[in-house]
Amino acid sequence: RGARAHQHPQPGAVARRLCLRVSTTAIYPNVYALLTAPSTLYRKSTGLRLGEDVLKAAGLRPFLLPTRMTPESMMKELTGRKPGDYEDWEKEDKDNWKAERQFAAQRMWMIEEAGSLLESFDREFTAGLLPLVLDLWDCPEERSTLTTGKGRHSVRRAYLTICGATTPAALKPHLANRAHWGNGLWARFVVVTPTKRPPWKFWPEPIKIPSSLTGPLADLTFKRLPVPTSNGSDGYEPPKPISISCPPPVWQRWEAYAKALEYDLLAGDQVPSRFNASYGRFATIAIKVALLLAAVDWAEDGKTASPEISLAHWARAQLIAESWRVSLHRLWHFAEHEGRDDNLEARVLRRIRNGPEGITSREIGQTLGKTSPDGRREIDQVLGRLKQDGVIEQFQRKSRRGPAAEAYRLANP
């Protein structure tokens, strides 16, 4: 058992239909993850887009959330409530929305530049997104908001998975924000950082996504797990989650791991205090991974009514969780020692985000004090890397006076 568990399953595919019941709560296998590495060299955005292509090839496109959302628009997406301007939409958009309603509150959020999400937590008009993201990690049964003018919105049986990509430079100011260590933001995210420089690879041959990858994923999503049913009033009723079995040998090892991280290591000064909340959640994250690995085997075997976590699943899950724990410390080191170019990249991106109508290279140089020929050259090099990574796009910005100018803005999701 667990021989096939070397393949990392997709937590979003479970969509709150599997859980491990412990004491008075239920643990669902959703995961918040950040792929973190310096720009260009590691091709983070390319990898993220390839992962999204796999999901779409397996038929999971309706599970994907829009890339950029305000707190209000996110709540509306998760409720499945028909938008007021729905009748003005194009047919393809209407068809997509109808497909998304079946799993309206059980979604995946793929973000190519996750730094923009973190920055939104500190902006006044999107600050409400932070408590929403924190709350949805626990997959609550129901959460409601009531606003003047927009009325009441209720998200029922929520299940949010996040996967984003960013750089240590973009994360640095947010890692320095003590509030995010205290409120549990970083404790909810696993970070994946590189361990070595990647080998050079030019454009590969066209990649065909194998059915051996998409087939099991589709089977788990649409065949093995129960699907929502129509409630007779233009909506869907989510199925009751299947409870996963955790045998005593697995439970004992899970408890030992939790005690080592949450009690023994935190008893002295072996762990920096900023990591305390993260250490308090690694054991929960590990059992989530074990649950997902068990689901993969169960979907292929089909021999039992529900998945069961084996010792092989737990062993693999603990190794994965430990690699993420090492990555957390490595990320802090990267952020502390990142170079001048990375600092400049973060500042350039911040300036572009603050100019939604577009900004020119010259205007960026003026605001960042880079007006000399060398300074302008540095700005252009950073813009070139960000454009190559697909983070920003170049366009002709029209002017009321004079000719159009070459400007930059964040790339469309």
mmCIF file of C-alpha atoms in Angstrom:
data_model
loop_
_atom_site.group_PDB
_atom_site.id
_atom_site.type_symbol
_atom_site.label_atom_id
_atom_site.label_comp_id
_atom_site.label_asym_id
_atom_site.label_seq_id
_atom_site.Cartn_x
_atom_site.Cartn_y
_atom_site.Cartn_z
ATOM 1 C CA ARG A 1 0.000 0.000 0.000
ATOM 2 C CA GLY A 2 1.167 3.493 -0.719
ATOM 3 C CA ALA A 3 3.464 2.457 -3.576
ATOM 4 C CA ARG A 4 1.765 4.906 -5.901
ATOM 5 C CA ALA A 5 1.707 7.659 -3.307
ATOM 6 C CA HIS A 6 4.928 9.122 -4.704
ATOM 7 C CA GLN A 7 2.609 11.116 -6.963
ATOM 8 C CA HIS A 8 1.487 14.253 -5.140
ATOM 9 C CA PRO A 9 -2.332 14.334 -5.285
ATOM 10 C CA GLN A 10 -4.304 17.486 -5.962
ATOM 11 C CA PRO A 11 -6.047 18.679 -2.776
ATOM 12 C CA GLY A 12 -8.534 20.762 -4.759
ATOM 13 C CA ALA A 13 -9.966 17.643 -6.409
ATOM 14 C CA VAL A 14 -11.267 16.354 -3.066
ATOM 15 C CA ALA A 15 -13.531 19.419 -2.736
ATOM 16 C CA ARG A 16 -14.481 18.746 0.908
ATOM 17 C CA ARG A 17 -15.726 15.212 0.223
ATOM 18 C CA LEU A 18 -13.184 13.455 2.448
ATOM 19 C CA CYS A 19 -12.288 14.216 6.053
ATOM 20 C CA LEU A 20 -10.671 12.789 9.152
ATOM 21 C CA ARG A 21 -12.882 13.197 12.198
ATOM 22 C CA VAL A 22 -10.982 13.829 15.444
ATOM 23 C CA SER A 23 -12.564 14.786 18.759
ATOM 24 C CA THR A 24 -15.159 17.479 18.021
ATOM 25 C CA THR A 25 -13.751 18.600 14.688
ATOM 26 C CA ALA A 26 -13.070 17.380 11.165
ATOM 27 C CA ILE A 27 -9.798 17.823 9.266
ATOM 28 C CA TYR A 28 -10.147 18.399 5.522
ATOM 29 C CA PRO A 29 -7.184 17.998 3.126
ATOM 30 C CA ASN A 30 -7.083 21.494 1.611
ATOM 31 C CA VAL A 31 -3.630 23.121 1.433
ATOM 32 C CA TYR A 32 -2.329 26.693 1.064
ATOM 33 C CA ALA A 33 1.039 26.632 -0.750
ATOM 34 C CA LEU A 34 3.547 29.171 -2.084
ATOM 35 C CA LEU A 35 6.227 28.286 -4.644
ATOM 36 C CA THR A 36 9.036 30.680 -3.773
ATOM 37 C CA ALA A 37 12.246 31.272 -5.732
ATOM 38 C CA PRO A 38 14.122 34.122 -7.448
ATOM 39 C CA SER A 39 12.605 35.398 -10.684
ATOM 40 C CA THR A 40 13.237 33.782 -14.111
ATOM 41 C CA LEU A 41 15.793 31.131 -13.147
ATOM 42 C CA TYR A 42 13.287 28.624 -11.745
ATOM 43 C CA ARG A 43 10.356 29.257 -14.146
ATOM 44 C CA LYS A 44 7.780 29.295 -11.349
ATOM 45 C CA SER A 45 4.983 30.822 -13.424
ATOM 46 C CA THR A 46 5.572 28.335 -16.235
ATOM 47 C CA GLY A 47 5.332 25.454 -13.794
ATOM 48 C CA LEU A 48 2.169 26.854 -12.242
ATOM 49 C CA ARG A 49 0.535 27.239 -15.647
ATOM 50 C CA LEU A 50 1.470 23.657 -16.525
ATOM 51 C CA GLY A 51 -0.200 22.469 -13.339
ATOM 52 C CA GLU A 52 -3.299 24.430 -14.285
ATOM 53 C CA ASP A 53 -3.253 22.797 -17.730
ATOM 54 C CA VAL A 54 -3.260 19.370 -16.036
ATOM 55 C CA LEU A 55 -6.322 20.337 -14.003
ATOM 56 C CA LYS A 56 -8.163 21.578 -17.071
ATOM 57 C CA ALA A 57 -7.258 18.454 -19.062
ATOM 58 C CA ALA A 58 -8.761 16.363 -16.245
ATOM 59 C CA GLY A 59 -11.996 18.369 -16.413
ATOM 60 C CA LEU A 60 -11.392 20.412 -13.256
ATOM 61 C CA ARG A 61 -11.591 23.885 -14.812
ATOM 62 C CA PRO A 62 -14.889 24.657 -12.963
ATOM 63 C CA PHE A 63 -13.019 24.302 -9.668
ATOM 64 C CA LEU A 64 -10.703 27.252 -10.448
ATOM 65 C CA LEU A 65 -11.379 30.686 -8.987
ATOM 66 C CA PRO A 66 -10.637 33.943 -10.843
ATOM 67 C CA THR A 67 -7.074 35.089 -10.172
ATOM 68 C CA ARG A 68 -7.856 38.538 -8.744
ATOM 69 C CA MET A 69 -10.778 39.151 -6.435
ATOM 70 C CA THR A 70 -11.978 41.586 -3.792
ATOM 71 C CA PRO A 71 -13.430 40.154 -0.551
ATOM 72 C CA GLU A 72 -16.937 40.875 -1.846
ATOM 73 C CA SER A 73 -16.388 39.211 -5.211
ATOM 74 C CA MET A 74 -14.795 36.194 -3.544
ATOM 75 C CA MET A 75 -17.772 35.739 -1.229
ATOM 76 C CA LYS A 76 -20.110 36.020 -4.206
ATOM 77 C CA GLU A 77 -18.108 33.389 -6.125
ATOM 78 C CA LEU A 78 -18.228 30.981 -3.205
ATOM 79 C CA THR A 79 -21.961 31.408 -2.621
ATOM 80 C CA GLY A 80 -22.844 30.510 -6.205
ATOM 81 C CA ARG A 81 -25.382 33.340 -6.252
ATOM 82 C CA LYS A 82 -26.251 34.588 -9.728
ATOM 83 C CA PRO A 83 -24.560 37.971 -10.398
ATOM 84 C CA GLY A 84 -26.768 40.968 -11.106
ATOM 85 C CA ASP A 85 -25.253 41.517 -14.571
ATOM 86 C CA TYR A 86 -25.460 37.818 -15.521
ATOM 87 C CA GLU A 87 -27.824 38.432 -18.454
ATOM 88 C CA ASP A 88 -25.256 40.752 -20.052
ATOM 89 C CA TRP A 89 -22.546 38.070 -20.103
ATOM 90 C CA GLU A 90 -21.400 36.224 -23.200
ATOM 91 C CA LYS A 91 -22.657 32.659 -23.619
ATOM 92 C CA GLU A 92 -19.281 31.067 -22.836
ATOM 93 C CA ASP A 93 -19.054 32.979 -19.546
ATOM 94 C CA LYS A 94 -22.583 31.890 -18.640
ATOM 95 C CA ASP A 95 -21.757 28.249 -19.404
ATOM 96 C CA ASN A 96 -18.613 28.427 -17.285
ATOM 97 C CA TRP A 97 -20.504 29.943 -14.379
ATOM 98 C CA LYS A 98 -23.177 27.234 -14.537
ATOM 99 C CA ALA A 99 -20.497 24.541 -14.423
ATOM 100 C CA GLU A 100 -18.827 26.246 -11.458
ATOM 101 C CA ARG A 101 -22.019 26.339 -9.385
ATOM 102 C CA GLN A 102 -21.924 22.617 -8.631
ATOM 103 C CA PHE A 103 -18.808 23.148 -6.487
ATOM 104 C CA ALA A 104 -19.257 26.877 -5.844
ATOM 105 C CA ALA A 105 -17.768 26.880 -2.321
ATOM 106 C CA GLN A 106 -15.127 24.185 -2.917
ATOM 107 C CA ARG A 107 -12.563 25.895 -5.119
ATOM 108 C CA MET A 108 -8.897 26.250 -6.056
ATOM 109 C CA TRP A 109 -7.118 29.590 -6.277
ATOM 110 C CA MET A 110 -4.082 29.548 -8.608
ATOM 111 C CA ILE A 111 -2.108 32.821 -8.384
ATOM 112 C CA GLU A 112 0.900 33.458 -10.638
ATOM 113 C CA GLU A 113 2.104 36.434 -8.599
ATOM 114 C CA ALA A 114 1.094 35.713 -5.013
ATOM 115 C CA GLY A 115 2.802 38.885 -3.822
ATOM 116 C CA SER A 116 -0.266 40.776 -5.054
ATOM 117 C CA LEU A 117 -2.459 38.689 -2.733
ATOM 118 C CA LEU A 118 -0.253 39.471 0.250
ATOM 119 C CA GLU A 119 -0.229 43.174 -0.612
ATOM 120 C CA SER A 120 -4.025 43.180 -0.794
ATOM 121 C CA PHE A 121 -4.122 42.192 2.875
ATOM 122 C CA ASP A 122 -2.610 45.581 3.747
ATOM 123 C CA ARG A 123 -4.810 47.730 1.505
ATOM 124 C CA GLU A 124 -7.841 49.408 3.002
ATOM 125 C CA PHE A 125 -10.344 48.416 0.304
ATOM 126 C CA THR A 126 -9.265 44.740 0.225
ATOM 127 C CA ALA A 127 -8.225 44.274 3.869
ATOM 128 C CA GLY A 128 -11.291 42.085 4.421
ATOM 129 C CA LEU A 129 -9.671 39.408 2.281
ATOM 130 C CA LEU A 130 -7.201 38.464 5.033
ATOM 131 C CA PRO A 131 -9.727 37.292 7.662
ATOM 132 C CA LEU A 132 -11.634 35.479 4.912
ATOM 133 C CA VAL A 133 -8.526 33.556 3.771
ATOM 134 C CA LEU A 134 -7.597 32.760 7.386
ATOM 135 C CA ASP A 135 -11.093 31.515 8.170
ATOM 136 C CA LEU A 136 -11.546 29.377 5.058
ATOM 137 C CA TRP A 137 -8.424 27.314 5.832
ATOM 138 C CA ASP A 138 -10.538 25.462 8.413
ATOM 139 C CA CYS A 139 -13.319 24.659 5.906
ATOM 140 C CA PRO A 140 -16.197 25.970 8.067
ATOM 141 C CA GLU A 141 -19.739 24.654 7.657
ATOM 142 C CA GLU A 142 -21.091 28.152 7.087
ATOM 143 C CA ARG A 143 -19.827 31.722 7.042
ATOM 144 C CA SER A 144 -21.996 34.777 6.356
ATOM 145 C CA THR A 145 -21.375 38.450 5.682
ATOM 146 C CA LEU A 146 -23.918 41.255 5.790
ATOM 147 C CA THR A 147 -23.206 44.613 4.139
ATOM 148 C CA THR A 148 -25.312 47.663 3.509
ATOM 149 C CA GLY A 149 -26.378 47.686 -0.117
ATOM 150 C CA LYS A 150 -25.027 44.223 -0.981
ATOM 151 C CA GLY A 151 -27.123 42.257 1.505
ATOM 152 C CA ARG A 152 -26.312 38.893 3.035
ATOM 153 C CA HIS A 153 -23.916 36.364 1.514
ATOM 154 C CA SER A 154 -23.493 32.885 3.017
ATOM 155 C CA VAL A 155 -20.782 30.397 2.094
ATOM 156 C CA ARG A 156 -21.778 26.860 3.017
ATOM 157 C CA ARG A 157 -19.383 23.924 3.385
ATOM 158 C CA ALA A 158 -16.361 25.941 2.286
ATOM 159 C CA TYR A 159 -13.174 24.298 1.041
ATOM 160 C CA LEU A 160 -10.431 26.555 -0.314
ATOM 161 C CA THR A 161 -7.103 25.443 -1.802
ATOM 162 C CA ILE A 162 -4.465 28.057 -2.721
ATOM 163 C CA CYS A 163 -1.345 27.633 -4.842
ATOM 164 C CA GLY A 164 0.699 30.688 -5.725
ATOM 165 C CA ALA A 165 4.157 31.624 -6.958
ATOM 166 C CA THR A 166 6.319 34.535 -5.875
ATOM 167 C CA THR A 167 9.886 35.604 -5.052
ATOM 168 C CA PRO A 168 11.681 35.986 -1.699
ATOM 169 C CA ALA A 169 11.999 39.692 -2.465
ATOM 170 C CA ALA A 170 8.236 40.099 -2.857
ATOM 171 C CA LEU A 171 7.673 38.191 0.385
ATOM 172 C CA LYS A 172 10.278 40.049 2.420
ATOM 173 C CA PRO A 173 8.097 42.956 3.635
ATOM 174 C CA HIS A 174 5.293 40.534 4.540
ATOM 175 C CA LEU A 175 7.643 38.195 6.384
ATOM 176 C CA ALA A 176 8.784 41.217 8.376
ATOM 177 C CA ASN A 177 5.179 41.983 9.360
ATOM 178 C CA ARG A 178 4.859 40.589 12.882
ATOM 179 C CA ALA A 179 1.081 40.652 12.653
ATOM 180 C CA HIS A 180 1.113 37.931 10.001
ATOM 181 C CA TRP A 181 3.116 35.621 12.257
ATOM 182 C CA GLY A 182 0.747 36.322 15.129
ATOM 183 C CA ASN A 183 -2.537 35.990 13.227
ATOM 184 C CA GLY A 184 -1.603 32.586 11.788
ATOM 185 C CA LEU A 185 -1.221 33.599 8.148
ATOM 186 C CA TRP A 186 2.212 32.022 7.716
ATOM 187 C CA ALA A 187 1.178 29.041 9.832
ATOM 188 C CA ARG A 188 -1.481 28.217 7.240
ATOM 189 C CA PHE A 189 0.841 28.393 4.220
ATOM 190 C CA VAL A 190 3.464 25.828 3.282
ATOM 191 C CA VAL A 191 6.361 27.286 1.329
ATOM 192 C CA VAL A 192 8.347 25.386 -1.284
ATOM 193 C CA THR A 193 11.839 26.747 -1.916
ATOM 194 C CA PRO A 194 14.587 25.376 -4.199
ATOM 195 C CA THR A 195 17.483 23.403 -2.764
ATOM 196 C CA LYS A 196 19.867 23.908 -5.681
ATOM 197 C CA ARG A 197 20.348 25.792 -8.910
ATOM 198 C CA PRO A 198 18.320 24.198 -11.731
ATOM 199 C CA PRO A 199 20.005 22.820 -14.869
ATOM 200 C CA TRP A 200 19.766 24.904 -18.036
ATOM 201 C CA LYS A 201 16.902 23.931 -20.309
ATOM 202 C CA PHE A 202 15.861 25.782 -23.441
ATOM 203 C CA TRP A 203 12.408 25.437 -24.977
ATOM 204 C CA PRO A 204 11.386 21.779 -24.618
ATOM 205 C CA GLU A 205 9.495 19.734 -27.141
ATOM 206 C CA PRO A 206 5.714 20.226 -27.003
ATOM 207 C CA ILE A 207 4.399 18.613 -23.831
ATOM 208 C CA LYS A 208 1.446 16.268 -24.080
ATOM 209 C CA ILE A 209 -0.249 15.790 -20.742
ATOM 210 C CA PRO A 210 -0.441 12.005 -20.213
ATOM 211 C CA SER A 211 -3.759 10.298 -19.543
ATOM 212 C CA SER A 212 -2.015 8.331 -16.812
ATOM 213 C CA LEU A 213 -1.942 11.629 -14.896
ATOM 214 C CA THR A 214 -5.326 13.097 -15.782
ATOM 215 C CA GLY A 215 -7.266 9.804 -15.742
ATOM 216 C CA PRO A 216 -6.845 8.957 -12.028
ATOM 217 C CA LEU A 217 -7.424 12.600 -11.135
ATOM 218 C CA ALA A 218 -10.709 12.673 -13.061
ATOM 219 C CA ASP A 219 -11.750 9.299 -11.627
ATOM 220 C CA LEU A 220 -11.191 10.499 -8.062
ATOM 221 C CA THR A 221 -13.032 13.762 -8.705
ATOM 222 C CA PHE A 222 -16.056 12.575 -10.629
ATOM 223 C CA LYS A 223 -16.398 8.799 -10.082
ATOM 224 C CA ARG A 224 -15.061 7.682 -6.714
ATOM 225 C CA LEU A 225 -16.150 10.683 -4.682
ATOM 226 C CA PRO A 226 -19.846 11.600 -4.418
ATOM 227 C CA VAL A 227 -20.974 14.596 -6.481
ATOM 228 C CA PRO A 228 -23.424 17.344 -5.471
ATOM 229 C CA THR A 229 -27.093 16.823 -6.282
ATOM 230 C CA SER A 230 -29.672 19.327 -7.464
ATOM 231 C CA ASN A 231 -31.738 20.756 -4.613
ATOM 232 C CA GLY A 232 -34.682 21.456 -6.877
ATOM 233 C CA SER A 233 -34.398 25.225 -6.565
ATOM 234 C CA ASP A 234 -31.732 26.051 -9.125
ATOM 235 C CA GLY A 235 -28.914 25.068 -6.777
ATOM 236 C CA TYR A 236 -26.878 22.096 -5.549
ATOM 237 C CA GLU A 237 -26.611 20.213 -2.276
ATOM 238 C CA PRO A 238 -23.028 19.212 -1.379
ATOM 239 C CA PRO A 239 -22.609 15.530 -0.466
ATOM 240 C CA LYS A 240 -21.820 14.375 3.055
ATOM 241 C CA PRO A 241 -18.030 13.949 3.421
ATOM 242 C CA ILE A 242 -16.641 10.418 3.577
ATOM 243 C CA SER A 243 -14.760 9.752 6.821
ATOM 244 C CA ILE A 244 -11.253 8.382 6.412
ATOM 245 C CA SER A 245 -9.936 5.744 8.786
ATOM 246 C CA CYS A 246 -6.755 6.399 10.786
ATOM 247 C CA PRO A 247 -5.592 3.082 12.384
ATOM 248 C CA PRO A 248 -3.863 3.144 15.815
ATOM 249 C CA PRO A 249 -0.294 2.679 14.442
ATOM 250 C CA VAL A 250 -0.721 5.760 12.229
ATOM 251 C CA TRP A 251 -2.367 7.720 15.045
ATOM 252 C CA GLN A 252 0.561 6.955 17.366
ATOM 253 C CA ARG A 253 3.120 8.220 14.873
ATOM 254 C CA TRP A 254 1.010 11.286 14.132
ATOM 255 C CA GLU A 255 0.814 12.083 17.844
ATOM 256 C CA ALA A 256 4.567 11.570 18.284
ATOM 257 C CA TYR A 257 5.275 13.968 15.415
ATOM 258 C CA ALA A 258 2.855 16.558 16.822
ATOM 259 C CA LYS A 259 4.411 16.342 20.299
ATOM 260 C CA ALA A 260 7.942 16.691 18.906
ATOM 261 C CA LEU A 261 7.065 19.868 16.979
ATOM 262 C CA GLU A 262 4.402 21.521 19.135
ATOM 263 C CA TYR A 263 5.728 20.664 22.591
ATOM 264 C CA ASP A 264 9.302 19.421 22.756
ATOM 265 C CA LEU A 265 10.914 21.784 20.230
ATOM 266 C CA LEU A 266 8.964 24.810 21.445
ATOM 267 C CA ALA A 267 9.852 24.199 25.095
ATOM 268 C CA GLY A 268 13.250 25.885 24.828
ATOM 269 C CA ASP A 269 14.887 28.363 22.490
ATOM 270 C CA GLN A 270 15.590 25.932 19.652
ATOM 271 C CA VAL A 271 12.970 27.502 17.361
ATOM 272 C CA PRO A 272 12.659 31.253 16.668
ATOM 273 C CA SER A 273 9.434 32.473 18.280
ATOM 274 C CA ARG A 274 8.093 33.741 14.945
ATOM 275 C CA PHE A 275 7.817 30.095 13.813
ATOM 276 C CA ASN A 276 5.797 28.914 16.834
ATOM 277 C CA ALA A 277 2.404 29.029 15.121
ATOM 278 C CA SER A 278 3.814 27.282 12.040
ATOM 279 C CA TYR A 279 5.276 24.490 14.167
ATOM 280 C CA GLY A 280 1.871 24.163 15.784
ATOM 281 C CA ARG A 281 0.270 23.296 12.430
ATOM 282 C CA PHE A 282 2.823 21.099 10.685
ATOM 283 C CA ALA A 283 1.388 17.910 12.194
ATOM 284 C CA THR A 284 -2.081 18.876 10.924
ATOM 285 C CA ILE A 285 -0.641 19.624 7.490
ATOM 286 C CA ALA A 286 1.124 16.248 7.513
ATOM 287 C CA ILE A 287 -2.094 14.341 8.218
ATOM 288 C CA LYS A 288 -3.804 16.296 5.426
ATOM 289 C CA VAL A 289 -1.129 15.049 3.020
ATOM 290 C CA ALA A 290 -1.490 11.490 4.339
ATOM 291 C CA LEU A 291 -5.230 11.735 3.759
ATOM 292 C CA LEU A 292 -4.643 12.821 0.161
ATOM 293 C CA LEU A 293 -2.156 10.014 -0.468
ATOM 294 C CA ALA A 294 -4.653 7.493 0.887
ATOM 295 C CA ALA A 295 -7.308 8.937 -1.421
ATOM 296 C CA VAL A 296 -5.069 8.383 -4.466
ATOM 297 C CA ASP A 297 -4.594 4.692 -3.680
ATOM 298 C CA TRP A 298 -8.260 4.267 -2.809
ATOM 299 C CA ALA A 299 -9.370 5.817 -6.103
ATOM 300 C CA GLU A 300 -7.226 3.335 -8.058
ATOM 301 C CA ASP A 301 -7.871 0.233 -5.946
ATOM 302 C CA GLY A 302 -11.588 0.626 -5.333
ATOM 303 C CA LYS A 303 -11.578 -2.237 -2.812
ATOM 304 C CA THR A 304 -12.995 -0.437 0.218
ATOM 305 C CA ALA A 305 -15.920 1.891 0.886
ATOM 306 C CA SER A 306 -13.608 4.616 2.190
ATOM 307 C CA PRO A 307 -9.865 5.364 2.194
ATOM 308 C CA GLU A 308 -7.604 4.231 5.019
ATOM 309 C CA ILE A 309 -4.335 5.913 5.953
ATOM 310 C CA SER A 310 -1.543 3.328 6.029
ATOM 311 C CA LEU A 311 1.883 3.570 7.626
ATOM 312 C CA ALA A 312 3.334 4.048 4.128
ATOM 313 C CA HIS A 313 1.062 7.026 3.557
ATOM 314 C CA TRP A 314 2.019 8.553 6.892
ATOM 315 C CA ALA A 315 5.749 8.009 6.330
ATOM 316 C CA ARG A 316 5.589 9.760 2.973
ATOM 317 C CA ALA A 317 3.422 12.570 4.369
ATOM 318 C CA GLN A 318 5.820 13.231 7.243
ATOM 319 C CA LEU A 319 8.761 13.443 4.827
ATOM 320 C CA ILE A 320 6.853 15.973 2.716
ATOM 321 C CA ALA A 321 5.897 18.017 5.796
ATOM 322 C CA GLU A 322 9.516 17.985 6.970
ATOM 323 C CA SER A 323 10.688 19.255 3.583
ATOM 324 C CA TRP A 324 8.223 22.128 3.955
ATOM 325 C CA ARG A 325 9.479 22.837 7.481
ATOM 326 C CA VAL A 326 13.025 23.101 6.127
ATOM 327 C CA SER A 327 11.717 25.356 3.341
ATOM 328 C CA LEU A 328 10.215 27.723 5.904
ATOM 329 C CA HIS A 329 13.629 28.271 7.491
ATOM 330 C CA ARG A 330 15.277 28.485 4.067
ATOM 331 C CA LEU A 331 12.778 31.127 2.963
ATOM 332 C CA TRP A 332 13.623 33.308 5.933
ATOM 333 C CA HIS A 333 17.309 32.991 5.049
ATOM 334 C CA PHE A 334 16.607 33.889 1.402
ATOM 335 C CA ALA A 335 14.557 36.923 2.399
ATOM 336 C CA GLU A 336 17.246 38.170 4.780
ATOM 337 C CA HIS A 337 20.060 37.776 2.226
ATOM 338 C CA GLU A 338 18.336 38.574 -1.048
ATOM 339 C CA GLY A 339 20.306 40.760 -3.401
ATOM 340 C CA ARG A 340 19.827 44.278 -4.689
ATOM 341 C CA ASP A 341 18.220 43.122 -7.933
ATOM 342 C CA ASP A 342 15.497 41.255 -6.027
ATOM 343 C CA ASN A 343 14.827 44.345 -3.905
ATOM 344 C CA LEU A 344 14.486 46.406 -7.061
ATOM 345 C CA GLU A 345 12.160 43.837 -8.627
ATOM 346 C CA ALA A 346 9.828 43.982 -5.624
ATOM 347 C CA ARG A 347 9.796 47.797 -5.752
ATOM 348 C CA VAL A 348 9.104 47.820 -9.497
ATOM 349 C CA LEU A 349 6.230 45.364 -9.099
ATOM 350 C CA ARG A 350 4.774 47.412 -6.275
ATOM 351 C CA ARG A 351 4.867 50.515 -8.429
ATOM 352 C CA ILE A 352 3.147 48.722 -11.326
ATOM 353 C CA ARG A 353 0.399 47.411 -9.027
ATOM 354 C CA ASN A 354 -0.245 50.934 -7.766
ATOM 355 C CA GLY A 355 -0.759 52.149 -11.344
ATOM 356 C CA PRO A 356 -3.608 50.008 -12.748
ATOM 357 C CA GLU A 357 -3.850 52.187 -15.876
ATOM 358 C CA GLY A 358 -0.246 51.394 -16.752
ATOM 359 C CA ILE A 359 3.110 53.033 -16.104
ATOM 360 C CA THR A 360 6.122 53.671 -18.288
ATOM 361 C CA SER A 361 9.724 52.700 -17.634
ATOM 362 C CA ARG A 362 10.599 56.379 -17.303
ATOM 363 C CA GLU A 363 7.885 56.969 -14.694
ATOM 364 C CA ILE A 364 9.065 53.967 -12.681
ATOM 365 C CA GLY A 365 12.628 55.279 -12.778
ATOM 366 C CA GLN A 366 11.488 58.694 -11.559
ATOM 367 C CA THR A 367 9.550 57.309 -8.581
ATOM 368 C CA LEU A 368 12.368 54.937 -7.593
ATOM 369 C CA GLY A 369 15.187 57.444 -8.058
ATOM 370 C CA LYS A 370 16.634 55.551 -11.029
ATOM 371 C CA THR A 371 16.961 58.337 -13.601
ATOM 372 C CA SER A 372 20.615 57.907 -14.560
ATOM 373 C CA PRO A 373 21.496 55.816 -17.654
ATOM 374 C CA ASP A 374 22.649 52.952 -15.387
ATOM 375 C CA GLY A 375 19.517 53.232 -13.265
ATOM 376 C CA ARG A 376 17.241 53.208 -16.317
ATOM 377 C CA ARG A 377 19.125 50.176 -17.618
ATOM 378 C CA GLU A 378 18.480 48.337 -14.330
ATOM 379 C CA ILE A 379 14.757 49.166 -14.547
ATOM 380 C CA ASP A 380 14.565 47.910 -18.136
ATOM 381 C CA GLN A 381 16.314 44.647 -17.189
ATOM 382 C CA VAL A 382 13.830 44.015 -14.371
ATOM 383 C CA LEU A 383 10.881 44.825 -16.639
ATOM 384 C CA GLY A 384 12.245 42.428 -19.238
ATOM 385 C CA ARG A 385 12.456 39.574 -16.717
ATOM 386 C CA LEU A 386 8.961 40.218 -15.379
ATOM 387 C CA LYS A 387 7.545 40.362 -18.907
ATOM 388 C CA GLN A 388 9.307 37.118 -19.871
ATOM 389 C CA ASP A 389 7.838 35.418 -16.773
ATOM 390 C CA GLY A 390 4.344 36.542 -17.758
ATOM 391 C CA VAL A 391 3.906 38.636 -14.596
ATOM 392 C CA ILE A 392 3.458 41.917 -16.509
ATOM 393 C CA GLU A 393 2.509 42.881 -20.039
ATOM 394 C CA GLN A 394 3.539 45.746 -22.301
ATOM 395 C CA PHE A 395 0.960 47.850 -24.134
ATOM 396 C CA GLN A 396 0.419 51.190 -25.870
ATOM 397 C CA ARG A 397 -0.963 53.690 -23.369
ATOM 398 C CA LYS A 398 -2.906 56.402 -25.115
ATOM 399 C CA SER A 399 -2.384 59.995 -24.101
ATOM 400 C CA ARG A 400 -4.685 63.001 -24.315
ATOM 401 C CA ARG A 401 -1.730 65.014 -25.479
ATOM 402 C CA GLY A 402 1.074 63.727 -27.611
ATOM 403 C CA PRO A 403 1.822 60.233 -28.936
ATOM 404 C CA ALA A 404 1.054 56.938 -27.201
ATOM 405 C CA ALA A 405 3.689 55.596 -24.803
ATOM 406 C CA GLU A 406 4.999 52.094 -24.114
ATOM 407 C CA ALA A 407 3.630 51.208 -20.680
ATOM 408 C CA TYR A 408 3.448 48.204 -18.367
ATOM 409 C CA ARG A 409 0.704 46.677 -16.252
ATOM 410 C CA LEU A 410 0.033 43.385 -14.495
ATOM 411 C CA ALA A 411 -0.699 40.609 -16.975
ATOM 412 C CA ASN A 412 -4.276 39.450 -17.321
ATOM 413 C CA PRO A 413 -5.053 36.321 -15.303
#
